[in-house]
Coordinates of C-alpha atoms and ligand atoms in Angstrom, one line a residue:
X1 CA 19.2 -180.4 132.6
X2 CA 21.0 -177.9 130.4
X3 CA 19.3 -174.9 129.0
X4 CA 18.4 -174.8 125.2
X5 CA 21.4 -173.7 123.1
X6 CA 19.8 -170.4 122.1
X7 CA 19.2 -169.3 125.7
X8 CA 21.5 -166.6 127.0
X9 CA 23.3 -167.0 130.3
X10 CA 21.8 -164.5 132.7
X11 CA 24.3 -161.9 133.9
X12 CA 24.8 -158.2 134.4
X13 CA 26.2 -158.1 130.9
X14 CA 23.3 -159.8 129.2
X15 CA 20.3 -158.7 131.3
X16 CA 19.8 -155.5 129.2
X17 CA 19.5 -157.5 126.0
X18 CA 16.8 -159.9 127.1
X19 CA 13.2 -159.7 125.9
X20 CA 12.0 -159.8 129.5
X21 CA 11.5 -156.9 131.9
X22 CA 14.4 -156.4 134.2
X23 CA 16.0 -153.7 136.5
X24 CA 15.6 -150.2 135.1
X25 CA 18.0 -149.0 137.7
X26 CA 21.8 -149.0 137.5
X27 CA 22.8 -152.0 139.7
X28 CA 26.4 -150.8 139.9
X29 CA 25.0 -147.9 142.0
X30 CA 23.1 -150.2 144.5
X31 CA 24.8 -150.6 147.8
X32 CA 24.0 -153.2 150.6
X33 CA 21.7 -152.1 153.4
X34 CA 19.9 -155.4 154.1
X35 CA 21.5 -158.7 155.0
X36 CA 19.2 -161.7 154.4
X37 CA 19.7 -165.2 155.9
X38 CA 17.9 -168.0 154.0
X39 CA 17.8 -167.0 150.4
X40 CA 15.5 -169.7 149.0
X41 CA 12.5 -169.5 146.7
X42 CA 10.3 -167.5 149.0
X43 CA 12.6 -164.6 149.8
X44 CA 13.3 -164.2 146.1
X45 CA 9.6 -164.3 145.2
X46 CA 8.6 -161.8 148.0
X47 CA 10.9 -159.5 149.9
X48 CA 13.5 -159.2 147.1
X49 CA 10.7 -158.6 144.6
X50 CA 9.1 -155.7 146.7
X51 CA 12.5 -154.1 147.0
X52 CA 13.1 -154.5 143.2
X53 CA 9.8 -152.7 142.7
X54 CA 11.1 -149.8 144.8
X55 CA 14.4 -149.8 143.0
X56 CA 12.6 -149.6 139.7
X57 CA 11.1 -146.3 141.0
X58 CA 14.6 -145.1 141.8
X59 CA 14.2 -145.6 145.6
X60 CA 16.0 -147.6 148.3
X61 CA 19.1 -148.0 146.1
X62 CA 21.2 -147.9 149.4
X63 CA 19.2 -150.8 150.7
X64 CA 20.3 -153.6 148.4
X65 CA 20.3 -157.2 149.7
X66 CA 23.4 -159.2 150.6
X67 CA 22.1 -162.9 150.8
X68 CA 23.7 -165.2 153.3
X69 CA 23.6 -169.0 153.6
X70 CA 24.6 -171.0 156.6
X71 CA 23.5 -174.5 155.6
X72 CA 25.3 -176.9 153.4
X73 CA 22.3 -176.8 151.0
X74 CA 23.1 -173.1 150.4
X75 CA 26.3 -173.9 148.5
X76 CA 24.1 -174.5 145.5
X77 CA 22.4 -171.2 145.9
X78 CA 25.8 -169.4 146.2
X79 CA 27.0 -171.0 143.0
X80 CA 23.8 -170.3 141.1
X81 CA 23.6 -166.7 142.2
X82 CA 27.2 -165.8 142.0
X83 CA 27.4 -167.3 138.4
X84 CA 24.8 -164.8 137.3
X85 CA 25.7 -161.6 139.3
X86 CA 22.9 -162.4 141.8
X87 CA 20.2 -161.8 139.1
X88 CA 17.4 -164.3 138.7
X89 CA 14.1 -164.7 136.9
X90 CA 10.9 -164.5 138.8
X91 CA 8.0 -166.1 137.0
X92 CA 4.3 -165.6 138.1
X93 CA 2.2 -168.6 137.0
X94 CA -1.4 -167.9 136.4
X95 CA -4.2 -170.5 136.5
X96 CA -4.8 -169.9 132.8
X97 CA -1.4 -171.3 132.0
X98 CA 0.2 -167.9 131.3
X99 CA 3.7 -167.1 132.7
X100 CA 4.8 -163.5 133.5
X101 CA 8.6 -163.2 133.9
X102 CA 10.7 -160.5 135.3
X103 CA 14.4 -160.4 136.1
X104 CA 15.0 -159.2 139.7
X105 CA 18.1 -157.2 140.6
X106 CA 17.7 -156.3 144.3
X107 CA 20.1 -158.9 145.6
X108 CA 23.5 -157.5 144.9
X109 CA 25.8 -159.9 146.7
X110 CA 25.8 -163.4 148.3
X111 CA 28.0 -164.7 151.1
X112 CA 28.2 -168.4 152.1
X113 CA 28.9 -168.1 155.8
X114 CA 31.1 -171.3 156.2
X115 CA 33.4 -169.9 153.6
X116 CA 34.1 -166.8 155.6
X117 CA 32.1 -166.1 158.8
X118 CA 34.1 -163.0 159.4
X119 CA 33.0 -161.4 156.2
X120 CA 29.3 -162.1 157.1
X121 CA 29.8 -160.6 160.6
X122 CA 31.5 -157.5 159.2
X123 CA 28.9 -157.0 156.6
X124 CA 26.3 -156.9 159.4
X125 CA 28.5 -154.8 161.6
X126 CA 28.8 -152.2 158.8
X127 CA 26.8 -149.1 159.7
X128 CA 25.3 -149.2 156.2
X129 CA 23.4 -152.3 157.1
X130 CA 20.0 -151.3 158.5
X131 CA 18.1 -154.5 158.5
X132 CA 19.0 -158.2 159.0
X133 CA 16.1 -160.2 157.6
X134 CA 15.3 -163.9 157.9
X135 CA 13.5 -166.7 156.1
X136 CA 15.2 -169.6 157.8
X137 CA 12.1 -171.8 158.1
X138 CA 10.1 -172.5 161.2
X139 CA 12.8 -174.9 162.5
X140 CA 15.5 -172.2 162.1
X141 CA 14.3 -170.4 165.2
X142 CA 15.3 -173.4 167.4
X143 CA 12.5 -173.0 170.0
X144 CA 10.0 -175.3 171.6
X145 CA 6.5 -174.8 170.3
X146 CA 5.2 -175.9 173.7
X147 CA 7.3 -173.7 176.0
X148 CA 8.3 -171.0 173.4
X149 CA 11.8 -171.2 174.8
X150 CA 15.1 -171.3 173.0
X151 CA 16.7 -174.8 172.8
X152 CA 20.2 -174.2 174.2
X153 CA 21.1 -177.9 173.8
X154 CA 21.2 -177.8 170.0
X155 CA 24.8 -178.9 169.2
X156 CA 25.5 -176.1 166.8
X157 CA 24.4 -173.6 169.4
X158 CA 26.5 -175.3 172.0
X159 CA 29.5 -175.0 169.6
X160 CA 28.8 -171.3 168.9
X161 CA 28.8 -170.6 172.6
X162 CA 32.4 -171.9 173.0
X163 CA 34.9 -169.1 173.6
X164 CA 36.8 -168.2 170.4
X165 CA 34.5 -170.4 168.2
X166 CA 33.9 -169.1 164.7
X167 CA 30.0 -168.8 164.6
X168 CA 28.2 -171.3 162.4
X169 CA 24.6 -170.4 163.3
X170 CA 22.5 -167.4 162.5
X171 CA 22.4 -166.8 166.2
X172 CA 26.2 -166.8 166.6
X173 CA 26.8 -164.7 163.5
X174 CA 24.1 -162.0 164.2
X175 CA 25.0 -161.7 167.9
X176 CA 28.7 -161.2 167.2
X177 CA 27.8 -158.4 164.7
X178 CA 25.5 -156.8 167.3
X179 CA 28.3 -156.9 169.9
X180 CA 30.6 -155.1 167.4
X181 CA 28.0 -152.5 166.6
X182 CA 27.4 -151.9 170.3
X183 CA 31.2 -151.6 171.0
X184 CA 31.7 -149.3 168.1
X185 CA 28.7 -147.1 169.0
X186 CA 26.7 -148.0 165.9
X187 CA 23.0 -148.2 166.2
X188 CA 21.8 -151.9 166.1
X189 CA 20.1 -153.1 163.0
X190 CA 16.5 -154.3 163.0
X191 CA 16.0 -158.1 162.9
X192 CA 13.0 -158.7 160.5
X193 CA 11.6 -162.2 160.5
X194 CA 9.7 -163.2 157.4
X195 CA 8.9 -166.8 158.4
X196 CA 5.5 -168.4 158.9
X197 CA 5.5 -168.3 162.7
X198 CA 2.8 -166.6 164.7
X199 CA 4.4 -163.6 166.4
X200 CA 7.5 -164.1 164.3
X201 CA 9.0 -160.9 165.6
X202 CA 8.3 -161.8 169.2
X203 CA 9.8 -165.3 168.7
X204 CA 12.8 -163.8 167.0
X205 CA 13.2 -161.4 170.0
X206 CA 12.9 -164.4 172.4
X207 CA 15.5 -166.6 170.7
X208 CA 18.1 -163.9 169.8
X209 CA 17.8 -162.5 173.3
X210 CA 18.1 -166.0 174.8
X211 CA 21.2 -166.7 172.7
X212 CA 22.7 -163.3 173.6
X213 CA 22.2 -164.0 177.3
X214 CA 23.9 -167.3 177.0
X215 CA 26.8 -165.8 175.0
X216 CA 27.1 -163.0 177.5
X217 CA 27.3 -165.4 180.4
X218 CA 29.9 -167.5 178.6
X219 CA 32.0 -164.6 177.6
X220 CA 31.8 -162.4 180.7
X221 CA 29.6 -159.8 179.0
X222 CA 26.7 -160.1 181.5
X223 CA 24.7 -157.2 180.1
X224 CA 24.5 -158.5 176.5
X225 CA 21.1 -160.2 176.6
X226 CA 19.5 -157.2 178.2
X227 CA 21.1 -154.9 175.7
X228 CA 19.7 -156.9 172.8
X229 CA 16.3 -157.0 174.4
X230 CA 16.3 -153.3 174.9
X231 CA 17.9 -152.0 171.7
X232 CA 17.2 -154.3 168.8
X233 CA 13.8 -154.0 167.0
X234 CA 12.0 -157.2 166.0
X235 CA 9.0 -156.3 163.8
X236 CA 6.3 -158.9 163.4
X237 CA 5.0 -159.7 159.9
X238 CA 2.6 -161.7 157.9
X239 CA 4.0 -162.9 154.6
X240 CA 2.2 -164.6 151.8
X241 CA 2.9 -165.9 148.4
X242 CA 2.8 -169.6 147.4
X243 CA 6.2 -170.4 146.1
X244 CA 6.8 -174.1 145.2
X245 CA 10.3 -175.6 144.8
X246 CA 11.8 -174.8 141.4
X247 CA 12.0 -177.8 139.2
X248 CA 14.3 -178.7 136.3
X249 CA 11.2 -178.4 134.1
X250 CA 10.9 -174.8 135.3
X251 CA 14.5 -174.1 134.3
X252 CA 14.0 -175.6 130.9
X253 CA 10.8 -173.6 130.3
X254 CA 12.5 -170.4 131.3
X255 CA 15.2 -171.1 128.7
X256 CA 12.7 -172.1 126.1
X257 CA 10.0 -169.5 126.6
X258 CA 12.2 -166.5 127.5
X259 CA 15.6 -167.4 126.2
X260 CA 17.2 -167.1 129.6
X261 CA 19.7 -169.6 130.9
X262 CA 19.0 -169.2 134.6
X263 CA 20.6 -171.6 137.1
X264 CA 17.9 -171.0 139.6
X265 CA 14.7 -169.1 138.6
X266 CA 11.8 -168.8 141.0
X267 CA 8.2 -169.6 140.2
X268 CA 5.2 -168.6 142.2
X269 CA 1.6 -167.7 142.2
X270 CA 0.5 -164.1 141.2
X271 CA -1.0 -163.4 144.6
X272 CA 1.3 -161.6 147.1
X273 CA 0.7 -160.0 150.5
X274 CA 3.0 -158.6 153.2
X275 CA 1.7 -157.0 156.4
X276 CA 4.5 -155.5 158.4
X277 CA 4.7 -154.0 161.8
X278 CA 6.1 -150.5 162.0
X279 CA 9.1 -151.2 164.4
X280 CA 12.6 -150.4 163.0
X281 CA 15.7 -149.1 164.7
X282 CA 17.3 -147.3 161.8
X283 CA 14.8 -146.8 159.0
X284 CA 13.4 -149.1 156.4
X285 CA 12.6 -149.0 152.7
X286 CA 9.3 -147.2 151.9
X287 CA 7.6 -150.5 151.4
X288 CA 4.1 -149.0 151.6
X289 CA 4.8 -147.4 148.2
X290 CA 4.9 -150.8 146.5
X291 CA 2.0 -152.6 148.1
X292 CA 3.2 -153.6 151.6
X293 CA 0.7 -152.9 154.4
X294 CA 2.7 -151.3 157.2
X295 CA 0.5 -151.4 160.4
X296 CA 0.9 -151.0 164.1
X297 CA -0.5 -154.5 164.9
X298 CA 0.1 -157.5 162.7
X299 CA -1.5 -160.2 164.9
X300 CA -4.9 -160.4 163.4
X301 CA -3.4 -160.8 159.9
X302 CA -0.9 -163.5 161.1
X303 CA -3.6 -165.5 162.8
X304 CA -5.8 -165.4 159.7
X305 CA -3.0 -166.5 157.4
X306 CA -1.4 -169.2 159.5
X307 CA -4.7 -170.7 160.7
X308 CA -6.5 -170.5 157.4
X309 CA -3.9 -170.9 154.7
X310 CA -1.0 -172.7 156.3
X311 CA -3.1 -175.0 158.6
X312 CA -5.3 -175.8 155.5
X313 CA -2.1 -176.8 153.7
X314 CA -1.6 -179.4 156.4
X315 CA -5.3 -180.3 156.2
X316 CA -5.0 -181.2 152.6
X317 CA -1.6 -182.8 152.3
X318 CA -1.8 -186.0 154.3
X319 CA -5.4 -186.9 153.3
X320 CA -4.5 -185.9 149.8
X321 CA -1.4 -188.0 149.7
X322 CA -3.1 -191.0 151.1
X323 CA -5.9 -190.5 148.5
X324 CA -3.3 -190.8 145.8
X325 CA -2.8 -187.1 144.9
X326 CA 0.7 -185.6 144.4
X327 CA -0.2 -182.1 143.3
X328 CA -1.9 -179.5 145.4
X329 CA -4.3 -178.2 142.7
X330 CA -5.5 -181.7 142.0
X331 CA -6.5 -182.1 145.7
X332 CA -8.2 -178.8 145.8
X333 CA -10.1 -179.2 142.6
X334 CA -11.7 -182.3 144.2
X335 CA -15.0 -181.0 145.7
X336 CA -14.7 -183.4 148.6
X337 CA -11.4 -181.9 149.7
X338 CA -12.5 -178.3 149.0
X339 CA -15.6 -178.9 151.2
X340 CA -13.5 -180.4 154.0
X341 CA -11.0 -177.4 153.9
X342 CA -13.8 -174.9 154.0
X343 CA -15.5 -176.8 156.9
X344 CA -12.2 -176.7 158.8
X345 CA -11.8 -173.0 158.1
X346 CA -15.3 -172.0 158.9
X347 CA -16.1 -174.2 161.9
X348 CA -12.8 -174.5 163.7
X349 CA -10.2 -171.9 162.5
X350 CA -12.5 -168.9 162.2
X351 CA -13.8 -168.9 165.8
X352 CA -10.2 -168.4 167.0
X353 CA -9.5 -165.4 164.8
X354 CA -9.7 -161.7 165.6
X355 CA -11.5 -159.2 163.3
X356 CA -9.0 -158.5 160.5
X357 CA -9.0 -154.8 159.4
X358 CA -10.0 -154.5 155.8
X359 CA -10.4 -158.2 155.2
X360 CA -13.7 -160.0 154.6
X361 CA -13.1 -163.6 155.6
X362 CA -16.0 -164.7 153.5
X363 CA -14.0 -163.6 150.5
X364 CA -10.6 -164.6 151.8
X365 CA -11.5 -168.3 152.5
X366 CA -12.9 -169.3 149.1
X367 CA -10.1 -167.3 147.5
X368 CA -7.6 -169.6 149.3
X369 CA -9.3 -172.6 147.7
X370 CA -9.0 -170.8 144.3
X371 CA -5.3 -170.1 145.0
X372 CA -4.6 -173.7 146.0
X373 CA -6.5 -174.9 142.8
X374 CA -4.2 -172.9 140.5
X375 CA -3.0 -175.6 138.1
X376 CA -0.3 -173.4 136.7
X377 CA 1.6 -173.3 140.0
X378 CA 2.0 -177.1 140.3
X379 CA 2.8 -176.9 144.0
X380 CA 3.5 -180.4 145.4
X381 CA 1.8 -182.3 148.2
X382 CA 5.3 -183.5 149.2
X383 CA 6.4 -179.9 149.9
X384 CA 3.5 -179.5 152.3
X385 CA 4.1 -182.8 154.0
X386 CA 7.8 -182.0 154.7
X387 CA 8.9 -180.9 158.1
X388 CA 5.4 -181.3 159.6
X389 CA 6.8 -181.4 163.1
X390 CA 7.8 -177.7 162.6
X391 CA 4.4 -176.8 161.2
X392 CA 1.5 -178.6 162.9
X393 CA 2.6 -177.6 166.4
X394 CA 2.9 -173.9 165.3
X395 CA -0.2 -173.6 163.2
X396 CA -2.8 -176.2 164.1
X397 CA -2.2 -177.2 167.7
X398 CA -2.9 -173.6 168.9
X399 CA -6.3 -173.7 167.1
X400 CA -7.1 -177.0 168.9
X401 CA -5.9 -175.7 172.3
X402 CA -7.9 -172.5 172.0
X403 CA -11.1 -174.4 170.9
X404 CA -10.7 -177.0 173.6
X405 CA -10.2 -174.3 176.3
X406 CA -13.4 -172.6 175.0
X407 CA -15.4 -175.8 174.9
X408 CA -15.7 -175.8 171.1
X409 CA -15.7 -178.8 168.8
X410 CA -12.3 -179.8 167.4
X411 CA -13.4 -182.9 165.3
X412 CA -11.9 -181.6 162.0
X413 CA -8.6 -180.4 163.5
X414 CA -8.2 -183.7 165.4
X415 CA -8.9 -185.5 162.1
X416 CA -6.0 -183.5 160.4
X417 CA -3.7 -184.5 163.2
X418 CA -4.8 -188.1 162.8
X419 CA -4.1 -188.0 159.1
X420 CA -0.6 -186.9 159.9
X421 CA -0.2 -189.8 162.3
X422 CA -1.5 -192.2 159.7
X423 CA 0.8 -190.7 157.0
X424 CA 3.8 -191.1 159.4
X425 CA 3.3 -194.8 159.4
X426 CA 5.2 -194.4 156.2
X427 CA 3.2 -196.9 154.1
X428 CA 0.4 -195.7 151.9
X429 CA -3.0 -197.2 151.2
X430 CA -1.6 -199.4 148.5
X431 CA 1.2 -200.7 150.8
X432 CA 3.9 -198.6 149.1
X433 CA 6.5 -196.8 151.2
X434 CA 6.1 -193.1 152.0
X435 CA 9.3 -191.1 152.4
X436 CA 8.9 -189.1 155.5
X437 CA 10.9 -185.8 155.2
X438 CA 11.2 -184.4 158.7
X439 CA 14.1 -183.8 161.1
X440 CA 12.2 -185.9 163.6
X441 CA 11.3 -188.6 161.0
X442 CA 12.8 -191.6 162.9
X443 CA 11.0 -190.8 166.2
X444 CA 7.7 -189.9 164.5
X445 CA 7.7 -193.1 162.4
X446 CA 8.4 -195.1 165.5
X447 CA 5.5 -193.5 167.4
X448 CA 3.2 -193.9 164.4
X449 CA 4.1 -197.6 164.1
X450 CA 3.2 -198.1 167.8
X451 CA -0.4 -196.8 167.2
X452 CA -1.7 -200.2 166.2
X453 CA -1.3 -201.2 169.9
X454 CA -1.6 -197.8 171.5
X455 CA -3.7 -195.5 169.2
X456 CA -2.7 -192.4 171.2
X457 CA 1.1 -193.1 170.9
X458 CA 1.7 -190.4 168.3
X459 CA -0.1 -187.6 170.2
X460 CA 1.5 -188.5 173.6
X461 CA 4.6 -186.7 172.3
X462 CA 4.2 -183.8 174.6
X463 CA 7.0 -181.8 172.9
X464 CA 4.7 -181.4 169.9
X465 CA 1.2 -181.7 171.4
X466 CA 1.5 -180.6 175.0
X467 CA -1.3 -182.3 177.0
X468 CA -3.7 -182.9 174.1
X469 CA -3.6 -186.7 174.6
X470 CA -5.3 -186.1 177.9
X471 CA -8.1 -184.0 176.5
X472 CA -11.1 -186.1 175.6
X473 CA -12.6 -183.4 173.4
X474 CA -9.6 -184.0 171.2
X475 CA -8.9 -187.7 171.7
X476 CA -12.4 -188.9 170.9
X477 CA -12.5 -187.5 167.3
X478 CA -8.8 -188.2 166.9
X479 CA -9.2 -191.9 167.7
X480 CA -12.3 -192.1 165.5
X481 CA -10.5 -190.7 162.5
X482 CA -7.4 -192.8 163.0
X483 CA -9.5 -195.9 163.2
X484 CA -11.5 -194.9 160.1
X485 CA -8.3 -194.2 158.2
X486 CA -7.0 -197.7 159.0
X487 CA -10.3 -199.3 158.2
X488 CA -11.8 -197.3 155.3
X489 CA -9.0 -195.2 153.9
X490 CA -8.6 -191.5 153.3
X491 CA -11.5 -190.8 150.9
X492 CA -14.2 -192.6 152.8
X493 CA -13.0 -191.0 156.1
X494 CA -13.3 -187.5 154.5
X495 CA -16.7 -188.3 153.1
X496 CA -17.8 -189.2 156.6
X497 CA -16.3 -186.1 158.2
X498 CA -17.9 -183.9 155.7
X499 CA -21.3 -185.5 156.1
X500 CA -21.1 -185.3 159.9
X501 CA -20.2 -181.6 159.7
X502 CA -23.5 -180.8 157.8
Ligands
NAD1 N1 7.5 -171.1 150.0 C1 6.5 -170.5 150.4 O1 5.4 -170.6 149.8 C2 6.5 -169.5 151.6 C3 5.5 -168.5 151.7 C4 5.5 -167.7 152.9 C5 6.5 -167.8 153.8 N2 7.5 -168.7 153.6 C6 8.5 -168.8 154.7 O2 9.8 -168.9 154.1 C7 10.5 -170.0 154.6 C8 11.4 -170.5 153.5 O3 10.7 -171.0 152.4 P1 11.4 -171.2 151.0 O4 10.3 -171.6 150.1 O5 12.2 -170.1 150.7 O6 12.3 -172.5 151.4 P2 13.7 -172.9 150.8 O7 13.9 -174.3 151.1 O8 13.8 -172.5 149.3 O9 14.7 -172.0 151.6 C9 14.9 -172.1 152.9 C10 16.2 -171.4 153.3 O10 16.3 -171.4 154.8 C11 17.6 -171.9 155.1 N3 17.5 -172.6 156.4 C12 16.9 -173.7 156.7 N4 17.1 -174.0 158.0 C13 18.0 -173.0 158.5 C14 18.6 -172.8 159.7 N5 18.4 -173.6 160.8 N6 19.4 -171.8 159.8 C15 19.7 -170.9 158.8 N7 19.1 -171.1 157.6 C16 18.3 -172.1 157.4 C17 17.9 -172.8 154.0 O11 19.3 -173.1 153.9 C18 17.4 -172.0 152.8 O12 18.4 -171.0 152.4 C19 9.4 -171.0 155.0 O13 9.8 -171.9 155.9 C20 8.3 -170.0 155.5 O14 8.6 -169.7 156.9 C21 7.5 -169.6 152.5
44H2 O1 7.0 -172.9 153.9 P1 6.4 -173.4 155.2 O2 7.2 -174.5 155.8 O3 6.2 -172.3 156.1 O4 5.0 -173.9 154.9 C1 4.5 -174.6 153.8 C2 3.4 -173.8 153.1 O5 2.2 -173.8 153.9 C3 3.8 -172.4 152.9 O6 5.1 -172.3 152.2 C4 2.8 -171.6 152.0 O7 2.9 -172.0 150.7 C5 3.0 -170.2 152.2 O8 3.0 -169.8 153.5 C6 2.0 -169.3 151.4 O9 2.3 -168.0 151.7

């Protein structure tokens, strides 16, 4: 879709003339101090926005962001950002239909790694770079959710480990930069994960150290893994802001409402939260001055967010899709679904949480339903159904395992897993095909299709579920829900689950 003819192409030259707030700082004076892998919607709605807030106060101007993409998909982001001097419009969409725009200027350069891996490595090796941050999705960490160990058999990792290979992965690129810093006597940067993974800093430490050990072994640099483990900081963080995929309609609306021709604006909800562990090797922006909670221990916040918000997203998406919904707010404005979500949160997620400093869960949980119900955001059920094999094992399976181990009921969590298994049969309740978007789509569909003969086939996948298929506390409600989904459909199944929970 092309922007309306009166819209002005966003650029360093035009930003000052727009009728929308933008950088009050001189971007030509901003230098790179943060390298970020995975510049998608979320990074631009969250970390880059917080930094822009600081820059608007005249701070952190030496900590501008250099975005890096490693995936083919990132070519589009490179072209979009480079065409507009890395500026973009961030639009907060309120439930009342109002839109609040701001042009963000904290990303100052963008490198597409396959174009020039050496440039990316040297950017990170530069002593001016203090932090390498990541939003590379749950799958980007390349670890088994069951064992927590790095997958050294990934073909791209295997290729990066070859002597003399130009690195393609975030592991290969980052490790080479760390080697250069070590050899040049430069303090290592902090690796700051901003992905939705419990203990994201611990996991980042695990996978980057594992890669460094393998690289060290392959290149005769035996101490490399230990050096990374000892000298690199990996803060944990809890990150939160619902950021749906930008649509062509969003682009057209940004042009029409604000007169900005922006190749890739970002839209999101007004709510934002970032709780960050204080653990950095070489300083950090004074994030606490712009609303970030910097704390010694992030774990209670992470558990709360991943098990209440993210797991609830999975709780609503398959049942919602099967019931005919395509937009998240429509699902959550349906009282049956809202009740089911709150039942899951109260009965099964909450008993696995720790006390969360400063947070009243009785306020937080209904607030989630309100956020999900924001009709302005137009988040899609499809976004939540995608890459489920990276999400359910990391967010919901730990809740189930903890409850099973403590002898508590898991009926609702088991039902959510059953709804995923039913969804992955790839045919909806009207007999129409469902497109399963998942890197494991083929194997998941094959398992789901076997469940007419073997109803436990899907959950016998031990890579995703460990030994849950052998736990009767889990299998009993799982089998009951799966049978009900086949026999009565999504809505009637939910009605029954909700009634039984009373
Ligand atoms: N969208 C949200 O509401 C939201 C909110 C909180 C946290 N997050 C976190 O941010 C992540 C990204 O979300 P998004 O909305 O920006 O998605 P997105 O699809 O817009 O961007 C994802 C980015 O990750 C990159 N990526 C994917 N796999 C990779 C890999 N193996 N190696 C390197 N880069 C890889 C992609 O190329 C892309 O640049 C989520 O997976 C989640 O962990 C998202
Ligand atoms: O982006 P993912 O894959 O981590 O998960 C999908 C959603 O649950 C997630 O993006 C939420 O919208 C987000 O975590 C809200 O802060």
